[in-house]
CSV table of C-alpha atoms and ligand atoms in Angstrom, one decimal:
chain,number,residue,atom,x,y,z
A,1,MET,CA,166.2,86.1,139.5
A,2,THR,CA,168.9,88.8,138.8
A,3,LYS,CA,167.9,92.5,139.1
A,4,PHE,CA,168.0,93.0,135.4
A,5,LEU,CA,165.6,89.9,134.8
A,6,LYS,CA,163.1,91.4,137.4
A,7,VAL,CA,163.2,94.8,135.8
A,8,MET,CA,162.6,93.1,132.4
A,9,ALA,CA,159.7,91.0,133.7
A,10,LEU,CA,158.0,93.9,135.3
A,11,ALA,CA,158.4,96.0,132.1
A,12,THR,CA,156.9,93.1,130.0
A,13,LEU,CA,154.0,92.9,132.3
A,14,LEU,CA,153.3,96.5,132.3
A,15,VAL,CA,153.5,96.6,128.4
A,16,SER,CA,151.3,93.8,128.1
A,17,SER,CA,148.7,95.0,130.4
A,18,ALA,CA,148.8,98.5,128.9
A,19,ILE,CA,148.1,97.1,125.5
A,20,ALA,CA,144.6,98.2,124.8
A,21,ALA,CA,142.4,95.9,122.7
A,22,GLU,CA,142.3,96.7,119.0
A,23,TYR,CA,138.8,95.2,118.4
A,24,THR,CA,135.7,94.9,120.5
A,25,ILE,CA,133.1,92.2,120.0
A,26,LYS,CA,129.8,93.1,121.7
A,27,VAL,CA,127.8,90.1,122.8
A,28,THR,CA,124.2,90.7,123.8
A,29,HIS,CA,121.7,88.2,125.6
A,30,VAL,CA,118.6,88.3,127.5
A,31,VAL,CA,119.1,85.8,130.4
A,32,SER,CA,121.0,85.9,133.7
A,33,PRO,CA,124.7,85.6,133.6
A,34,ASN,CA,124.5,82.5,135.7
A,35,THR,CA,122.8,80.4,133.3
A,36,PRO,CA,124.4,78.0,130.8
A,37,LYS,CA,124.0,80.7,127.9
A,38,GLY,CA,125.4,83.5,130.2
A,39,MET,CA,128.3,81.4,131.4
A,40,GLY,CA,128.9,80.2,127.8
A,41,ALA,CA,129.1,83.9,126.7
A,42,ASP,CA,131.4,84.9,129.5
A,43,PHE,CA,133.7,81.9,128.8
A,44,PHE,CA,133.8,82.8,125.1
A,45,ALA,CA,134.9,86.4,126.1
A,46,LYS,CA,137.6,85.1,128.4
A,47,ARG,CA,138.9,82.7,125.6
A,48,VAL,CA,139.0,85.3,123.0
A,49,GLY,CA,141.1,87.5,125.0
A,50,GLU,CA,143.5,84.7,125.8
A,51,LEU,CA,143.7,83.4,122.2
A,52,THR,CA,144.3,86.8,120.6
A,53,GLY,CA,146.6,87.9,123.4
A,54,GLY,CA,144.2,90.8,124.3
A,55,LYS,CA,144.0,92.1,120.8
A,56,VAL,CA,140.3,91.4,120.8
A,57,GLU,CA,138.0,92.3,123.7
A,58,VAL,CA,134.5,90.7,124.1
A,59,VAL,CA,132.0,92.5,126.1
A,60,VAL,CA,129.0,90.8,127.3
A,61,PHE,CA,125.6,92.5,127.9
A,62,PRO,CA,123.3,90.1,129.8
A,63,ASN,CA,119.7,90.4,130.9
A,64,SER,CA,118.5,92.4,128.0
A,65,GLN,CA,120.6,95.2,129.3
A,66,LEU,CA,121.5,96.3,125.7
A,67,TYR,CA,118.7,94.6,123.5
A,68,GLY,CA,115.8,92.7,124.3
A,69,ASP,CA,113.8,90.1,122.4
A,70,GLY,CA,113.0,91.5,118.9
A,71,GLU,CA,115.9,94.0,119.2
A,72,GLU,CA,118.8,91.7,119.1
A,73,MET,CA,118.7,90.8,115.5
A,74,LYS,CA,118.1,94.3,114.4
A,75,ALA,CA,121.1,95.4,116.4
A,76,LEU,CA,123.2,92.7,114.6
A,77,LYS,CA,122.0,93.9,111.2
A,78,LEU,CA,122.9,97.5,112.0
A,79,GLY,CA,126.2,96.5,113.4
A,80,ASN,CA,125.4,97.9,116.8
A,81,ALA,CA,125.9,94.4,118.5
A,82,HIS,CA,127.9,91.7,117.0
A,83,ILE,CA,127.0,88.4,118.5
A,84,ALA,CA,123.7,87.1,120.0
A,85,MET,CA,122.2,83.8,120.9
A,86,PRO,CA,118.5,84.1,120.4
A,87,SER,CA,116.3,81.1,121.2
A,88,PHE,CA,114.8,79.3,118.2
A,89,SER,CA,111.3,80.8,118.6
A,90,LYS,CA,112.9,84.2,118.1
A,91,PHE,CA,113.8,83.3,114.5
A,92,THR,CA,110.1,82.8,113.6
A,93,SER,CA,109.6,86.1,111.5
A,94,ILE,CA,113.0,85.5,109.5
A,95,VAL,CA,113.1,81.7,109.3
A,96,PRO,CA,109.6,80.3,110.2
A,97,GLU,CA,111.1,76.7,109.6
A,98,MET,CA,113.1,77.3,113.0
A,99,GLN,CA,109.7,76.7,114.7
A,100,LEU,CA,110.6,73.0,114.2
A,101,PHE,CA,112.4,73.1,117.5
A,102,ASP,CA,109.2,74.5,119.2
A,103,LEU,CA,107.1,71.4,118.3
A,104,PRO,CA,106.0,69.8,121.5
A,105,PHE,CA,107.5,66.5,122.4
A,106,ILE,CA,109.7,66.6,119.0
A,107,PHE,CA,112.9,65.4,120.8
A,108,ARG,CA,112.9,62.0,122.7
A,109,ASP,CA,115.9,63.1,124.9
A,110,LYS,CA,119.1,65.1,124.7
A,111,ASP,CA,120.9,62.5,122.7
A,112,HIS,CA,118.2,62.7,120.0
A,113,LEU,CA,118.4,66.5,120.2
A,114,TYR,CA,122.1,66.7,119.6
A,115,LYS,CA,121.9,64.3,116.7
A,116,VAL,CA,119.5,66.6,115.1
A,117,LEU,CA,121.3,69.8,115.8
A,118,ASP,CA,124.6,68.6,114.7
A,119,GLY,CA,123.2,66.7,111.7
A,120,GLU,CA,121.6,67.4,108.5
A,121,VAL,CA,118.5,69.2,109.9
A,122,GLY,CA,120.5,71.5,112.0
A,123,GLN,CA,122.7,72.3,108.9
A,124,VAL,CA,119.7,72.9,106.8
A,125,LEU,CA,118.2,75.4,109.3
A,126,LYS,CA,121.7,77.2,109.7
A,127,ASP,CA,121.8,77.5,106.0
A,128,LYS,CA,118.4,79.3,106.0
A,129,VAL,CA,119.6,81.8,108.7
A,130,THR,CA,122.7,82.5,106.7
A,131,ALA,CA,120.7,83.3,103.7
A,132,LYS,CA,119.0,86.0,105.7
A,133,GLY,CA,122.3,87.7,106.3
A,134,PHE,CA,123.6,86.3,109.6
A,135,VAL,CA,126.7,84.3,110.3
A,136,ALA,CA,125.1,81.2,111.9
A,137,LEU,CA,127.7,79.7,114.4
A,138,ASP,CA,126.8,77.0,116.9
A,139,TYR,CA,123.7,75.6,118.6
A,140,TRP,CA,123.6,76.1,122.4
A,141,ASP,CA,121.3,74.4,125.0
A,142,ALA,CA,119.1,75.5,127.6
A,143,GLY,CA,116.9,72.4,128.4
A,144,PHE,CA,113.4,71.0,128.2
A,145,LYS,CA,110.7,73.3,129.2
A,146,HIS,CA,108.3,72.8,132.0
A,147,LEU,CA,104.9,74.4,132.8
A,148,SER,CA,104.2,76.6,135.7
A,149,SER,CA,101.2,78.4,137.1
A,150,ASN,CA,100.0,80.6,140.0
A,151,LYS,CA,96.4,79.4,139.6
A,152,LYS,CA,96.6,75.5,140.3
A,153,ALA,CA,98.6,72.4,139.8
A,154,ILE,CA,98.8,71.4,136.2
A,155,LEU,CA,98.7,67.8,135.9
A,156,THR,CA,96.4,67.2,132.9
A,157,PRO,CA,95.8,69.3,129.9
A,158,GLN,CA,92.4,70.3,131.3
A,159,ASP,CA,94.1,71.7,134.3
A,160,ALA,CA,95.5,74.4,131.9
A,161,GLU,CA,92.2,75.2,130.3
A,162,GLY,CA,91.4,79.0,130.4
A,163,GLN,CA,94.8,79.8,132.0
A,164,LYS,CA,96.9,82.5,130.3
A,165,PHE,CA,100.5,81.6,129.4
A,166,ARG,CA,103.3,83.6,128.5
A,167,ILE,CA,104.8,82.5,125.2
A,168,MET,CA,107.8,83.5,123.1
A,169,SER,CA,106.8,84.7,119.6
A,170,SER,CA,106.0,81.5,117.8
A,171,HIS,CA,103.1,80.2,116.0
A,172,VAL,CA,103.8,76.7,117.2
A,173,LEU,CA,103.7,77.7,120.8
A,174,GLU,CA,100.4,79.6,120.3
A,175,ALA,CA,98.9,76.6,118.7
A,176,GLN,CA,100.3,74.3,121.4
A,177,PHE,CA,98.3,76.2,124.1
A,178,LYS,CA,95.4,76.7,122.1
A,179,ALA,CA,95.2,73.0,121.6
A,180,ILE,CA,94.7,72.4,125.3
A,181,GLY,CA,92.2,75.3,125.6
A,182,ALA,CA,94.6,77.8,127.2
A,183,ASN,CA,95.2,81.4,126.2
A,184,PRO,CA,98.8,82.1,125.0
A,185,GLN,CA,100.1,85.6,125.3
A,186,VAL,CA,103.4,86.8,123.6
A,187,LEU,CA,105.7,88.7,125.8
A,188,PRO,CA,109.3,89.5,125.9
A,189,PHE,CA,111.5,87.6,128.2
A,190,SER,CA,112.3,90.7,130.2
A,191,GLU,CA,108.7,91.3,131.1
A,192,VAL,CA,107.8,87.7,132.2
A,193,TYR,CA,108.4,88.2,136.0
A,194,SER,CA,106.4,91.3,136.4
A,195,ALA,CA,103.6,89.7,134.1
A,196,LEU,CA,103.5,86.7,136.4
A,197,GLN,CA,103.5,89.0,139.6
A,198,GLN,CA,100.8,91.1,138.4
A,199,GLY,CA,98.7,88.5,137.0
A,200,VAL,CA,98.9,89.6,133.4
A,201,VAL,CA,99.5,85.9,132.7
A,202,ASP,CA,98.9,82.9,135.1
A,203,GLY,CA,101.6,80.8,133.9
A,204,ALA,CA,104.7,80.2,131.6
A,205,GLU,CA,106.9,77.4,130.1
A,206,ASN,CA,110.7,77.6,131.0
A,207,PRO,CA,113.6,75.5,131.3
A,208,LEU,CA,114.7,75.1,135.2
A,209,SER,CA,117.8,77.5,134.6
A,210,ASN,CA,115.6,80.5,133.5
A,211,PHE,CA,112.8,79.6,135.9
A,212,TYR,CA,115.2,79.6,138.8
A,213,THR,CA,117.7,82.5,137.9
A,214,LYS,CA,114.8,84.8,136.9
A,215,LYS,CA,113.2,84.0,140.2
A,216,PHE,CA,110.0,82.9,138.7
A,217,ASN,CA,109.6,80.5,141.6
A,218,GLU,CA,108.6,83.6,143.7
A,219,VAL,CA,105.6,84.3,141.5
A,220,GLN,CA,104.4,80.9,140.7
A,221,THR,CA,102.7,78.6,143.1
A,222,ASP,CA,103.0,75.4,140.9
A,223,LEU,CA,105.6,73.9,138.6
A,224,THR,CA,105.1,70.7,136.7
A,225,LEU,CA,108.2,68.8,135.3
A,226,SER,CA,106.5,68.3,132.0
A,227,ASP,CA,109.4,68.3,129.6
A,228,HIS,CA,106.9,69.1,126.9
A,229,GLY,CA,109.0,71.2,124.7
A,230,TYR,CA,112.6,72.3,124.2
A,231,LEU,CA,114.4,75.6,124.3
A,232,GLY,CA,117.8,76.1,122.7
A,233,TYR,CA,119.8,78.7,120.9
A,234,LEU,CA,121.5,79.5,117.7
A,235,VAL,CA,124.6,81.8,118.1
A,236,ILE,CA,124.6,84.3,115.3
A,237,MET,CA,127.0,86.9,114.3
A,238,SER,CA,126.6,90.2,112.4
A,239,GLU,CA,127.5,89.6,108.9
A,240,SER,CA,128.7,93.2,108.1
A,241,PHE,CA,130.9,93.1,111.3
A,242,TRP,CA,132.4,89.8,110.4
A,243,LYS,CA,133.1,90.8,106.8
A,244,LYS,CA,135.4,93.6,108.3
A,245,PHE,CA,136.9,91.7,111.0
A,246,PRO,CA,140.7,91.0,110.3
A,247,ASN,CA,141.2,87.7,108.6
A,248,ASP,CA,144.2,86.8,110.9
A,249,LEU,CA,142.1,87.1,114.0
A,250,LYS,CA,139.1,85.1,112.8
A,251,PRO,CA,140.3,81.6,113.5
A,252,MET,CA,140.9,82.5,117.0
A,253,VAL,CA,137.5,83.7,117.4
A,254,LEU,CA,136.0,80.7,115.9
A,255,GLN,CA,138.2,78.4,118.1
A,256,ALA,CA,136.9,80.3,121.1
A,257,MET,CA,133.4,79.7,120.0
A,258,LYS,CA,134.0,76.1,119.5
A,259,GLU,CA,135.3,75.8,123.0
A,260,ALA,CA,132.6,77.8,124.4
A,261,THR,CA,129.9,75.6,122.7
A,262,VAL,CA,131.4,72.4,124.4
A,263,TYR,CA,131.5,74.3,127.7
A,264,GLU,CA,128.0,75.6,127.5
A,265,ARG,CA,126.4,72.2,126.4
A,266,LYS,CA,128.2,70.6,129.3
A,267,LEU,CA,127.0,73.1,131.7
A,268,ALA,CA,123.3,72.8,130.3
A,269,ALA,CA,123.6,69.0,130.9
A,270,GLN,CA,124.5,69.4,134.6
A,271,ASP,CA,122.3,72.3,135.2
A,272,ASP,CA,118.9,70.8,135.5
A,273,GLU,CA,119.8,68.6,138.3
A,274,GLU,CA,121.4,71.6,140.2
A,275,MET,CA,118.5,73.9,139.6
A,276,LEU,CA,116.0,71.1,140.6
A,277,THR,CA,117.8,70.7,143.9
A,278,LYS,CA,117.7,74.3,144.4
A,279,LEU,CA,114.0,74.6,143.5
A,280,LYS,CA,113.2,71.7,145.9
A,281,GLU,CA,115.1,73.5,148.6
A,282,TYR,CA,113.1,76.7,147.9
A,283,ALA,CA,109.9,74.8,147.8
A,284,LYS,CA,110.7,73.1,151.3
A,285,THR,CA,111.7,76.3,153.0
A,286,SER,CA,109.3,78.9,151.6
A,287,GLY,CA,106.2,76.6,151.4
A,288,ASN,CA,105.2,78.7,148.4
A,289,LEU,CA,106.0,76.4,145.6
A,290,LYS,CA,104.7,72.8,144.8
A,291,ILE,CA,106.7,70.8,142.3
A,292,HIS,CA,104.8,68.1,140.4
A,293,THR,CA,106.2,65.2,138.5
A,294,LEU,CA,104.1,63.3,135.8
A,295,THR,CA,103.6,59.6,135.5
A,296,ALA,CA,104.4,58.0,132.1
A,297,GLU,CA,100.7,57.8,131.6
A,298,GLN,CA,100.1,61.4,132.4
A,299,LYS,CA,102.9,62.4,130.0
A,300,ALA,CA,101.4,60.3,127.3
A,301,VAL,CA,98.1,62.2,127.6
A,302,TRP,CA,100.0,65.6,127.2
A,303,GLN,CA,101.8,64.2,124.3
A,304,LYS,CA,98.7,63.1,122.5
A,305,ALA,CA,97.0,66.5,123.2
A,306,MET,CA,99.9,68.7,122.0
A,307,GLU,CA,101.2,66.5,119.1
A,308,ALA,CA,97.9,67.1,117.4
A,309,ILE,CA,99.0,70.3,116.2
A,310,TYR,CA,101.9,69.0,113.9
A,311,PRO,CA,99.9,68.8,110.7
A,312,GLN,CA,99.1,72.5,111.1
A,313,PHE,CA,102.7,73.2,110.5
A,314,TYR,CA,103.7,70.6,107.7
A,315,LYS,CA,103.6,73.5,105.1
A,316,VAL,CA,105.4,76.2,107.1
A,317,ILE,CA,108.1,73.9,108.6
A,318,GLY,CA,108.2,71.3,106.0
A,319,GLU,CA,106.6,67.8,106.6
A,320,ASP,CA,109.8,66.2,105.3
A,321,LEU,CA,112.0,68.1,107.8
A,322,ILE,CA,109.6,67.1,110.6
A,323,LYS,CA,109.8,63.4,109.5
A,324,LYS,CA,113.5,63.6,109.2
A,325,VAL,CA,113.8,64.6,112.9
A,326,GLN,CA,111.5,61.8,113.9
A,327,ALA,CA,113.5,59.3,111.8
A,328,VAL,CA,116.8,60.3,113.7
A,329,LYS,CA,117.7,57.3,116.0
B,1,LMR,C1,112.5,83.1,126.5
B,1,LMR,O1,112.2,84.1,126.0
B,1,LMR,O2,111.8,82.6,127.3
B,1,LMR,C2,114.0,82.6,126.3
B,1,LMR,O3,114.1,82.6,124.9
B,1,LMR,C3,114.9,83.3,126.9
B,1,LMR,C4,116.3,82.8,126.7
B,1,LMR,O4,117.0,83.3,125.9
B,1,LMR,O5,116.7,81.7,127.3
């Protein structure tokens, strides 16, 4: 390279790194950065920067740093944060039909789940969220939930009787625990660790990524791989922010989100196995955690006990919507 070219290259580098972002997108979420949701958000940030040539900067605030449960949606409404990915239960007060996703044993497997999310039912629910003044983007994945406790091994619904379980704010989750004689208690995600540690609640239900990355394994003695319910997210954006956002930059942001969704879902698919390996290792080395698997017969008992709540929610969720999900092959 000639001296002139070297000078030019350096000048270009300096100029491009000196370009300050013209727009900032604030993303808020409540989980660890090293979960599928956390890594998906960081990936989105990186891709927006790349696709807009640094014109748009995405800043991610994980771990309820900026806003916790119940605050995220308000922050989006006020334009104080711009993107959030709340779990479905957190939409209960604005779109009660979203509790469909909380129904125990509603999805047979991930294949069934994705067909529902990306099909007619997923769109119907997105439209309901849009009608409440949000831009509904994509569905992200966390995984199937498992029961844990620091009282005893939970192998049958009777084992859970009388135990206090932390739940997200969802009437379906409340009914699910009441159906097995347990006591549900709504708590924000940021308070779960201390609530388990201090015995405010005995147990919880989480996908393995949240269980491990929030160190719930340190404050629970028993984990049952129950797969009884599902936890996922709808990525939403502040409507007022998006309306004012420059039209020429919108396609890049949407493209980055599309790529982040593919990435996040892939991570979630791999994550369960990795987390289980880590938890097994922890169980072995610490001796403080027992991991229980259920036989098909045991799972069927759980399913029967929990599915009994469906009719209670025919009205609020829509019996037709529930039946549509069940009919998806
Ligand atoms: C929870 O509150 O348990 C979850 O919604 C946390 C999350 O966002 O994964």
